[in-house]
Tab-separated table of N, CA and C in Angstrom:
chain	number	residue	atom	x	y	z
A	1	MET	N	-58.456	-50.020	9.456
A	1	MET	CA	-58.547	-48.573	9.494
A	1	MET	C	-59.422	-48.118	10.643
A	2	ALA	N	-60.512	-48.858	10.882
A	2	ALA	CA	-61.416	-48.455	11.957
A	2	ALA	C	-60.738	-48.561	13.310
A	3	SER	N	-59.858	-49.566	13.490
A	3	SER	CA	-59.181	-49.699	14.773
A	3	SER	C	-58.201	-48.563	15.011
A	4	ILE	N	-57.613	-48.033	13.945
A	4	ILE	CA	-56.694	-46.908	14.085
A	4	ILE	C	-57.461	-45.664	14.522
A	5	VAL	N	-58.604	-45.420	13.928
A	5	VAL	CA	-59.394	-44.247	14.270
A	5	VAL	C	-59.897	-44.338	15.697
A	6	VAL	N	-60.278	-45.525	16.135
A	6	VAL	CA	-60.800	-45.687	17.476
A	6	VAL	C	-59.700	-45.463	18.512
A	7	SER	N	-58.440	-45.852	18.197
A	7	SER	CA	-57.376	-45.716	19.179
A	7	SER	C	-56.735	-44.332	19.185
A	8	LEU	N	-57.138	-43.440	18.288
A	8	LEU	CA	-56.576	-42.097	18.283
A	8	LEU	C	-57.083	-41.294	19.467
A	9	PRO	N	-56.238	-40.396	20.003
A	9	PRO	CA	-56.725	-39.535	21.071
A	9	PRO	C	-57.798	-38.587	20.555
A	10	PRO	N	-58.648	-38.073	21.419
A	10	PRO	CA	-59.761	-37.231	20.981
A	10	PRO	C	-59.293	-35.971	20.254
A	11	LEU	N	-58.089	-35.448	20.566
A	11	LEU	CA	-57.620	-34.230	19.933
A	11	LEU	C	-57.432	-34.418	18.427
A	12	LEU	N	-57.035	-35.628	17.996
A	12	LEU	CA	-56.801	-35.870	16.582
A	12	LEU	C	-58.088	-36.093	15.798
A	13	LEU	N	-59.185	-36.310	16.503
A	13	LEU	CA	-60.452	-36.531	15.836
A	13	LEU	C	-61.237	-35.238	15.630
A	14	ILE	N	-60.690	-34.088	16.059
A	14	ILE	CA	-61.363	-32.798	15.941
A	14	ILE	C	-61.336	-32.360	14.487
A	15	LYS	N	-62.448	-31.894	13.957
A	15	LYS	CA	-62.503	-31.497	12.556
A	15	LYS	C	-62.595	-29.987	12.383
A	16	SER	N	-63.117	-29.279	13.337
A	16	SER	CA	-63.298	-27.841	13.217
A	16	SER	C	-61.994	-27.109	13.505
A	17	SER	N	-61.667	-26.111	12.684
A	17	SER	CA	-60.423	-25.368	12.889
A	17	SER	C	-60.519	-24.464	14.117
A	18	LYS	N	-61.727	-23.994	14.450
A	18	LYS	CA	-61.868	-23.171	15.651
A	18	LYS	C	-61.604	-23.999	16.899
A	19	THR	N	-62.143	-25.200	16.945
A	19	THR	CA	-61.908	-26.073	18.079
A	19	THR	C	-60.445	-26.463	18.143
A	20	LEU	N	-59.829	-26.689	16.983
A	20	LEU	CA	-58.426	-27.052	16.918
A	20	LEU	C	-57.551	-25.917	17.424
A	21	SER	N	-57.861	-24.683	17.037
A	21	SER	CA	-57.053	-23.553	17.497
A	21	SER	C	-57.217	-23.339	18.995
A	22	ARG	N	-58.435	-23.580	19.524
A	22	ARG	CA	-58.626	-23.466	20.966
A	22	ARG	C	-57.852	-24.557	21.703
A	23	ALA	N	-57.790	-25.750	21.128
A	23	ALA	CA	-57.078	-26.848	21.776
A	23	ALA	C	-55.582	-26.583	21.788
A	24	PHE	N	-55.053	-26.008	20.714
A	24	PHE	CA	-53.629	-25.746	20.644
A	24	PHE	C	-53.237	-24.453	21.349
A	25	SER	N	-54.188	-23.606	21.686
A	25	SER	CA	-53.846	-22.364	22.375
A	25	SER	C	-53.376	-22.637	23.799
A	26	LYS	N	-53.674	-23.805	24.343
A	26	LYS	CA	-53.263	-24.153	25.691
A	26	LYS	C	-51.850	-24.717	25.739
A	27	LEU	N	-51.248	-25.009	24.581
A	27	LEU	CA	-49.912	-25.582	24.553
A	27	LEU	C	-48.862	-24.510	24.801
A	28	PRO	N	-47.719	-24.874	25.448
A	28	PRO	CA	-46.666	-23.894	25.722
A	28	PRO	C	-45.752	-23.694	24.519
A	29	VAL	N	-46.230	-22.982	23.523
A	29	VAL	CA	-45.440	-22.697	22.332
A	29	VAL	C	-45.494	-21.209	22.056
A	30	SER	N	-44.538	-20.729	21.264
A	30	SER	CA	-44.500	-19.301	21.003
A	30	SER	C	-45.499	-18.889	19.931
A	31	SER	N	-45.717	-19.741	18.953
A	31	SER	CA	-46.684	-19.406	17.915
A	31	SER	C	-47.214	-20.690	17.304
A	32	PHE	N	-48.393	-20.611	16.736
A	32	PHE	CA	-48.921	-21.747	16.012
A	32	PHE	C	-49.742	-21.224	14.846
A	33	GLN	N	-49.906	-22.099	13.866
A	33	GLN	CA	-50.601	-21.698	12.655
A	33	GLN	C	-51.468	-22.864	12.204
A	34	VAL	N	-52.714	-22.587	11.874
A	34	VAL	CA	-53.631	-23.616	11.434
A	34	VAL	C	-54.001	-23.335	9.984
A	35	ARG	N	-53.778	-24.316	9.130
A	35	ARG	CA	-54.197	-24.198	7.739
A	35	ARG	C	-55.549	-24.879	7.600
A	36	GLN	N	-56.510	-24.162	7.042
A	36	GLN	CA	-57.853	-24.716	7.000
A	36	GLN	C	-58.042	-25.687	5.839
A	37	ASN	N	-57.317	-25.496	4.747
A	37	ASN	CA	-57.563	-26.364	3.603
A	37	ASN	C	-56.950	-27.744	3.790
A	38	ARG	N	-55.863	-27.890	4.550
A	38	ARG	CA	-55.262	-29.197	4.761
A	38	ARG	C	-55.394	-29.667	6.207
A	39	ALA	N	-55.816	-28.820	7.082
A	39	ALA	CA	-55.991	-29.121	8.503
A	39	ALA	C	-54.684	-29.592	9.129
A	40	SER	N	-53.545	-29.052	8.687
A	40	SER	CA	-52.273	-29.380	9.314
A	40	SER	C	-51.877	-28.242	10.238
A	41	VAL	N	-51.060	-28.557	11.197
A	41	VAL	CA	-50.685	-27.589	12.210
A	41	VAL	C	-49.167	-27.471	12.216
A	42	ALA	N	-48.660	-26.235	12.189
A	42	ALA	CA	-47.231	-25.986	12.308
A	42	ALA	C	-46.995	-25.326	13.652
A	43	VAL	N	-46.132	-25.907	14.466
A	43	VAL	CA	-45.878	-25.401	15.798
A	43	VAL	C	-44.409	-25.072	15.918
A	44	LYS	N	-44.100	-23.911	16.461
A	44	LYS	CA	-42.721	-23.496	16.668
A	44	LYS	C	-42.457	-23.526	18.170
A	45	ALA	N	-41.489	-24.334	18.586
A	45	ALA	CA	-41.187	-24.461	20.013
A	45	ALA	C	-40.318	-23.307	20.468
A	46	THR	N	-40.420	-22.990	21.748
A	46	THR	CA	-39.612	-21.920	22.311
A	46	THR	C	-38.373	-22.496	22.963
A	47	GLY	N	-37.347	-21.665	23.129
A	47	GLY	CA	-36.121	-22.079	23.801
A	47	GLY	C	-35.151	-22.730	22.843
A	48	GLU	N	-33.892	-22.847	23.326
A	48	GLU	CA	-32.865	-23.475	22.514
A	48	GLU	C	-32.638	-24.886	23.006
A	49	ASN	N	-32.221	-25.735	22.098
A	49	ASN	CA	-31.996	-27.121	22.415
A	49	ASN	C	-30.554	-27.459	22.082
A	50	SER	N	-29.822	-28.016	23.039
A	50	SER	CA	-28.427	-28.357	22.793
A	50	SER	C	-28.304	-29.579	21.900
A	51	GLU	N	-29.363	-30.404	21.816
A	51	GLU	CA	-29.310	-31.583	20.975
A	51	GLU	C	-29.290	-31.225	19.499
A	52	SER	N	-29.856	-30.071	19.132
A	52	SER	CA	-29.873	-29.701	17.726
A	52	SER	C	-28.463	-29.445	17.220
A	53	SER	N	-27.578	-28.876	18.060
A	53	SER	CA	-26.207	-28.656	17.626
A	53	SER	C	-25.453	-29.964	17.507
A	54	SER	N	-25.719	-30.918	18.399
A	54	SER	CA	-25.036	-32.206	18.300
A	54	SER	C	-25.555	-32.999	17.108
A	55	SER	N	-26.856	-32.917	16.830
A	55	SER	CA	-27.378	-33.625	15.663
A	55	SER	C	-26.868	-32.992	14.382
A	56	LEU	N	-26.629	-31.677	14.401
A	56	LEU	CA	-26.055	-31.010	13.244
A	56	LEU	C	-24.636	-31.499	13.003
A	57	SER	N	-23.866	-31.682	14.066
A	57	SER	CA	-22.502	-32.178	13.895
A	57	SER	C	-22.507	-33.623	13.418
A	58	VAL	N	-23.480	-34.418	13.847
A	58	VAL	CA	-23.573	-35.794	13.381
A	58	VAL	C	-23.886	-35.818	11.888
A	59	THR	N	-24.813	-34.972	11.448
A	59	THR	CA	-25.129	-34.951	10.018
A	59	THR	C	-23.948	-34.459	9.200
A	60	LYS	N	-23.188	-33.494	9.733
A	60	LYS	CA	-21.990	-33.041	9.019
A	60	LYS	C	-20.960	-34.154	8.944
A	61	SER	N	-20.812	-34.917	10.013
A	61	SER	CA	-19.859	-36.027	10.003
A	61	SER	C	-20.256	-37.080	8.981
A	62	VAL	N	-21.531	-37.421	8.941
A	62	VAL	CA	-22.002	-38.411	7.975
A	62	VAL	C	-21.830	-37.886	6.555
A	63	GLN	N	-22.111	-36.609	6.346
A	63	GLN	CA	-21.944	-36.025	5.024
A	63	GLN	C	-20.476	-36.028	4.611
A	64	ASN	N	-19.556	-35.753	5.536
A	64	ASN	CA	-18.131	-35.803	5.227
A	64	ASN	C	-17.694	-37.221	4.865
A	65	ILE	N	-18.194	-38.208	5.595
A	65	ILE	CA	-17.861	-39.597	5.283
A	65	ILE	C	-18.367	-39.959	3.892
A	66	TRP	N	-19.567	-39.525	3.557
A	66	TRP	CA	-20.132	-39.819	2.241
A	66	TRP	C	-19.335	-39.122	1.135
A	67	ASP	N	-18.961	-37.867	1.369
A	67	ASP	CA	-18.225	-37.123	0.344
A	67	ASP	C	-16.804	-37.637	0.158
A	68	ASN	N	-16.171	-38.116	1.218
A	68	ASN	CA	-14.779	-38.559	1.140
A	68	ASN	C	-14.636	-40.034	0.805
A	69	SER	N	-15.730	-40.725	0.610
A	69	SER	CA	-15.665	-42.160	0.356
A	69	SER	C	-15.361	-42.433	-1.113
A	70	GLU	N	-14.390	-43.333	-1.344
A	70	GLU	CA	-14.101	-43.752	-2.714
A	70	GLU	C	-14.904	-44.994	-3.084
A	71	ASP	N	-15.424	-45.698	-2.095
A	71	ASP	CA	-16.095	-46.959	-2.354
A	71	ASP	C	-17.571	-46.854	-1.951
A	72	ARG	N	-18.326	-46.101	-2.728
A	72	ARG	CA	-19.747	-45.904	-2.409
A	72	ARG	C	-20.586	-47.163	-2.550
A	73	PRO	N	-20.287	-48.068	-3.497
A	73	PRO	CA	-21.064	-49.324	-3.512
A	73	PRO	C	-20.928	-50.122	-2.212
A	74	ALA	N	-19.758	-50.033	-1.571
A	74	ALA	CA	-19.599	-50.720	-0.283
A	74	ALA	C	-20.489	-50.079	0.774
A	75	LEU	N	-20.651	-48.749	0.726
A	75	LEU	CA	-21.549	-48.076	1.671
A	75	LEU	C	-22.998	-48.496	1.429
A	76	PHE	N	-23.388	-48.624	0.150
A	76	PHE	CA	-24.731	-49.109	-0.154
A	76	PHE	C	-24.913	-50.539	0.359
A	77	GLY	N	-23.885	-51.363	0.178
A	77	GLY	CA	-23.944	-52.736	0.673
A	77	GLY	C	-24.058	-52.795	2.184
A	78	LEU	N	-23.323	-51.917	2.852
A	78	LEU	CA	-23.394	-51.850	4.308
A	78	LEU	C	-24.779	-51.413	4.769
A	79	GLY	N	-25.365	-50.446	4.074
A	79	GLY	CA	-26.732	-50.018	4.399
A	79	GLY	C	-27.738	-51.134	4.177
A	80	PHE	N	-27.589	-51.855	3.058
A	80	PHE	CA	-28.479	-52.978	2.777
A	80	PHE	C	-28.322	-54.067	3.833
A	81	ALA	N	-27.074	-54.335	4.247
A	81	ALA	CA	-26.827	-55.345	5.276
A	81	ALA	C	-27.457	-54.926	6.603
A	82	ALA	N	-27.421	-53.632	6.916
A	82	ALA	CA	-28.034	-53.152	8.154
A	82	ALA	C	-29.548	-53.332	8.112
A	83	ILE	N	-30.151	-53.033	6.969
A	83	ILE	CA	-31.610	-53.204	6.827
A	83	ILE	C	-31.970	-54.692	6.906
A	84	ALA	N	-31.179	-55.550	6.263
A	84	ALA	CA	-31.435	-56.994	6.316
A	84	ALA	C	-31.273	-57.523	7.739
A	85	ALA	N	-30.279	-57.026	8.466
A	85	ALA	CA	-30.080	-57.463	9.855
A	85	ALA	C	-31.244	-57.020	10.738
A	86	LEU	N	-31.746	-55.816	10.511
A	86	LEU	CA	-32.897	-55.332	11.272
A	86	LEU	C	-34.123	-56.181	10.986
A	87	TRP	N	-34.359	-56.482	9.715
A	87	TRP	CA	-35.505	-57.304	9.328
A	87	TRP	C	-35.394	-58.697	9.943
A	88	THR	N	-34.192	-59.274	9.898
A	88	THR	CA	-33.977	-60.604	10.461
A	88	THR	C	-34.197	-60.601	11.969
A	89	SER	N	-33.675	-59.580	12.645
A	89	SER	CA	-33.835	-59.536	14.104
A	89	SER	C	-35.297	-59.368	14.498
A	90	VAL	N	-36.052	-58.597	13.731
A	90	VAL	CA	-37.480	-58.441	14.021
A	90	VAL	C	-38.201	-59.771	13.867
A	91	ASN	N	-37.866	-60.525	12.817
A	91	ASN	CA	-38.504	-61.826	12.620
A	91	ASN	C	-38.093	-62.827	13.691
A	92	VAL	N	-36.824	-62.806	14.127
A	92	VAL	CA	-36.384	-63.714	15.185
A	92	VAL	C	-37.097	-63.384	16.493
A	93	VAL	N	-37.212	-62.108	16.808
A	93	VAL	CA	-37.901	-61.718	18.037
A	93	VAL	C	-39.373	-62.119	17.993
A	94	SER	N	-40.011	-61.952	16.847
A	94	SER	CA	-41.423	-62.356	16.761
A	94	SER	C	-41.572	-63.869	16.854
A	95	ALA	N	-40.604	-64.635	16.335
A	95	ALA	CA	-40.663	-66.096	16.460
A	95	ALA	C	-40.457	-66.523	17.914
A	96	ILE	N	-39.520	-65.876	18.607
A	96	ILE	CA	-39.285	-66.201	20.020
A	96	ILE	C	-40.494	-65.810	20.860
A	97	ASP	N	-41.160	-64.731	20.480
A	97	ASP	CA	-42.318	-64.258	21.236
A	97	ASP	C	-43.470	-65.255	21.198
A	98	LYS	N	-43.501	-66.110	20.181
A	98	LYS	CA	-44.579	-67.089	20.058
A	98	LYS	C	-44.343	-68.328	20.931
A	99	LEU	N	-43.112	-68.511	21.439
A	99	LEU	CA	-42.837	-69.649	22.312
A	99	LEU	C	-43.475	-69.403	23.681
A	100	PRO	N	-43.897	-70.470	24.378
A	100	PRO	CA	-44.703	-70.256	25.576
A	100	PRO	C	-43.984	-69.655	26.786
A	101	VAL	N	-42.769	-70.080	27.154
A	101	VAL	CA	-42.145	-69.662	28.402
A	101	VAL	C	-41.092	-68.579	28.186
A	102	ILE	N	-40.436	-68.596	27.064
A	102	ILE	CA	-39.273	-67.737	26.839
A	102	ILE	C	-39.599	-66.240	26.935
A	103	PRO	N	-40.710	-65.731	26.421
A	103	PRO	CA	-40.970	-64.292	26.574
A	103	PRO	C	-41.049	-63.841	28.032
A	104	SER	N	-41.605	-64.671	28.897
A	104	SER	CA	-41.679	-64.312	30.318
A	104	SER	C	-40.288	-64.246	30.936
A	105	VAL	N	-39.424	-65.187	30.575
A	105	VAL	CA	-38.058	-65.186	31.088
A	105	VAL	C	-37.323	-63.946	30.586
A	106	PHE	N	-37.470	-63.625	29.301
A	106	PHE	CA	-36.823	-62.435	28.752
A	106	PHE	C	-37.343	-61.164	29.424
A	107	GLU	N	-38.624	-61.145	29.746
A	107	GLU	CA	-39.188	-59.975	30.416
A	107	GLU	C	-38.583	-59.794	31.798
A	108	ILE	N	-38.424	-60.885	32.531
A	108	ILE	CA	-37.805	-60.807	33.859
A	108	ILE	C	-36.352	-60.372	33.747
A	109	VAL	N	-35.626	-60.925	32.777
A	109	VAL	CA	-34.228	-60.532	32.571
A	109	VAL	C	-34.153	-59.051	32.212
A	110	GLY	N	-35.059	-58.572	31.370
A	110	GLY	CA	-35.077	-57.156	31.001
A	110	GLY	C	-35.364	-56.255	32.183
A	111	ILE	N	-36.289	-56.656	33.030
A	111	ILE	CA	-36.599	-55.863	34.229
A	111	ILE	C	-35.402	-55.817	35.167
A	112	LEU	N	-34.732	-56.964	35.356
A	112	LEU	CA	-33.559	-57.003	36.223
A	112	LEU	C	-32.421	-56.163	35.656
A	113	PHE	N	-32.177	-56.268	34.355
A	113	PHE	CA	-31.105	-55.483	33.750
A	113	PHE	C	-31.423	-53.994	33.814
A	114	SER	N	-32.667	-53.619	33.560
A	114	SER	CA	-33.052	-52.207	33.646
A	114	SER	C	-32.869	-51.678	35.057
A	115	SER	N	-33.223	-52.490	36.048
A	115	SER	CA	-33.044	-52.073	37.440
A	115	SER	C	-31.565	-51.877	37.754
A	116	TRP	N	-30.726	-52.819	37.307
A	116	TRP	CA	-29.296	-52.688	37.532
A	116	TRP	C	-28.746	-51.446	36.845
A	117	PHE	N	-29.157	-51.184	35.589
A	117	PHE	CA	-28.663	-50.027	34.839
A	117	PHE	C	-29.052	-48.728	35.547
A	118	ILE	N	-30.282	-48.643	36.024
A	118	ILE	CA	-30.727	-47.444	36.744
A	118	ILE	C	-29.910	-47.261	38.004
A	119	TYR	N	-29.678	-48.344	38.751
A	119	TYR	CA	-28.891	-48.240	39.974
A	119	TYR	C	-27.442	-47.877	39.657
A	120	ARG	N	-26.876	-48.458	38.615
A	120	ARG	CA	-25.457	-48.264	38.305
A	120	ARG	C	-25.180	-46.893	37.692
A	121	TYR	N	-26.020	-46.417	36.774
A	121	TYR	CA	-25.682	-45.226	36.003
A	121	TYR	C	-26.587	-44.017	36.233
A	122	LEU	N	-27.799	-44.178	36.656
A	122	LEU	CA	-28.739	-43.051	36.673
A	122	LEU	C	-29.094	-42.537	38.058
A	123	LEU	N	-28.836	-43.282	39.091
A	123	LEU	CA	-29.308	-42.909	40.412
A	123	LEU	C	-28.497	-41.776	41.042
A	124	PHE	N	-27.178	-41.781	40.853
A	124	PHE	CA	-26.316	-40.791	41.481
A	124	PHE	C	-25.634	-39.932	40.424
A	125	LYS	N	-25.373	-38.681	40.763
A	125	LYS	CA	-24.832	-37.712	39.807
A	125	LYS	C	-23.453	-38.104	39.251
A	126	PRO	N	-22.479	-38.548	40.061
A	126	PRO	CA	-21.187	-38.938	39.463
A	126	PRO	C	-21.316	-40.088	38.464
A	127	ASP	N	-22.250	-40.993	38.735
A	127	ASP	CA	-22.464	-42.103	37.808
A	127	ASP	C	-23.094	-41.625	36.505
A	128	ARG	N	-23.986	-40.638	36.586
A	128	ARG	CA	-24.578	-40.071	35.363
A	128	ARG	C	-23.504	-39.394	34.525
A	129	GLU	N	-22.580	-38.680	35.190
A	129	GLU	CA	-21.492	-38.029	34.455
A	129	GLU	C	-20.585	-39.059	33.808
A	130	GLU	N	-20.353	-40.180	34.498
A	130	GLU	CA	-19.545	-41.259	33.924
A	130	GLU	C	-20.234	-41.837	32.685
A	131	LEU	N	-21.541	-42.045	32.762
A	131	LEU	CA	-22.292	-42.548	31.611
A	131	LEU	C	-22.223	-41.571	30.453
A	132	PHE	N	-22.345	-40.276	30.743
A	132	PHE	CA	-22.271	-39.258	29.698
A	132	PHE	C	-20.899	-39.286	29.028
A	133	GLN	N	-19.826	-39.461	29.794
A	133	GLN	CA	-18.482	-39.551	29.218
A	133	GLN	C	-18.328	-40.809	28.369
A	134	ILE	N	-18.880	-41.917	28.819
A	134	ILE	CA	-18.802	-43.165	28.053
A	134	ILE	C	-19.528	-43.009	26.720
A	135	VAL	N	-20.719	-42.401	26.745
A	135	VAL	CA	-21.492	-42.213	25.508
A	135	VAL	C	-20.749	-41.277	24.561
A	136	ASN	N	-20.208	-40.176	25.079
A	136	ASN	CA	-19.465	-39.249	24.215
A	136	ASN	C	-18.239	-39.907	23.608
A	137	LYS	N	-17.514	-40.714	24.384
A	137	LYS	CA	-16.330	-41.399	23.866
A	137	LYS	C	-16.723	-42.397	22.782
A	138	THR	N	-17.812	-43.127	23.002
A	138	THR	CA	-18.260	-44.100	22.019
A	138	THR	C	-18.677	-43.428	20.723
A	139	VAL	N	-19.412	-42.319	20.824
A	139	VAL	CA	-19.836	-41.583	19.618
A	139	VAL	C	-18.626	-41.049	18.870
A	140	SER	N	-17.646	-40.505	19.590
A	140	SER	CA	-16.458	-39.983	18.918
A	140	SER	C	-15.643	-41.099	18.288
A	141	ASP	N	-15.607	-42.293	18.913
A	141	ASP	CA	-14.905	-43.424	18.313
A	141	ASP	C	-15.604	-43.898	17.048
A	142	ILE	N	-16.925	-43.907	17.069
A	142	ILE	CA	-17.682	-44.360	15.891
A	142	ILE	C	-17.506	-43.381	14.739
A	143	LEU	N	-17.556	-42.087	15.039
A	143	LEU	CA	-17.439	-41.082	13.994
A	143	LEU	C	-15.996	-40.787	13.613
A	144	GLY	N	-15.028	-41.360	14.329
A	144	GLY	CA	-13.627	-41.186	13.996
A	144	GLY	C	-13.083	-39.813	14.336
A	145	GLN	N	-13.536	-39.244	15.412
A	145	GLN	CA	-13.080	-37.901	15.800
A	145	GLN	C	-12.037	-37.993	16.883
C-alpha cells in the first residue's frame, strides 16, 4: 500500500477541497463539481466525440446478439474460454519473461514490427485511410453487418 501512495502523482495526494478545486480549475472542461464528503470529482468534457456514437452502435450490436441468441450457455462458455485464454496467455508471457535472452529478442522484434507498421500505415495519409478501411471492414465482419 505504501508503494502505491508513493507512486501517485502529487495531485491525487491533495486532501483539501479548496486546493483540489484550484487544481481542477486549470483543466479545459466546461464544468466541474467537488463533493466534500467523499472527495470525488465529476468532470464534464466539452465537445462532441464521434467515438461515442460508434461505441453506442457496438453496444447495440452486442445487445442484439444477446437478445437473439437461442444458445446462451454457449455464449457463457465462450466468455469463460476467452477469460481462460487471457489468463493462460498472461502466465505464458510471464514465464517467457523470466528466460534470460528471449525477452530481449522479443523486444527487438516488437520495435522492428512497430517501425514497419508506422512506416506502412501511419506515415502517409492514403495509407492511414487504407488502415481505417481495413479496421472498419474487420469490425463489420465480426459484428455481422
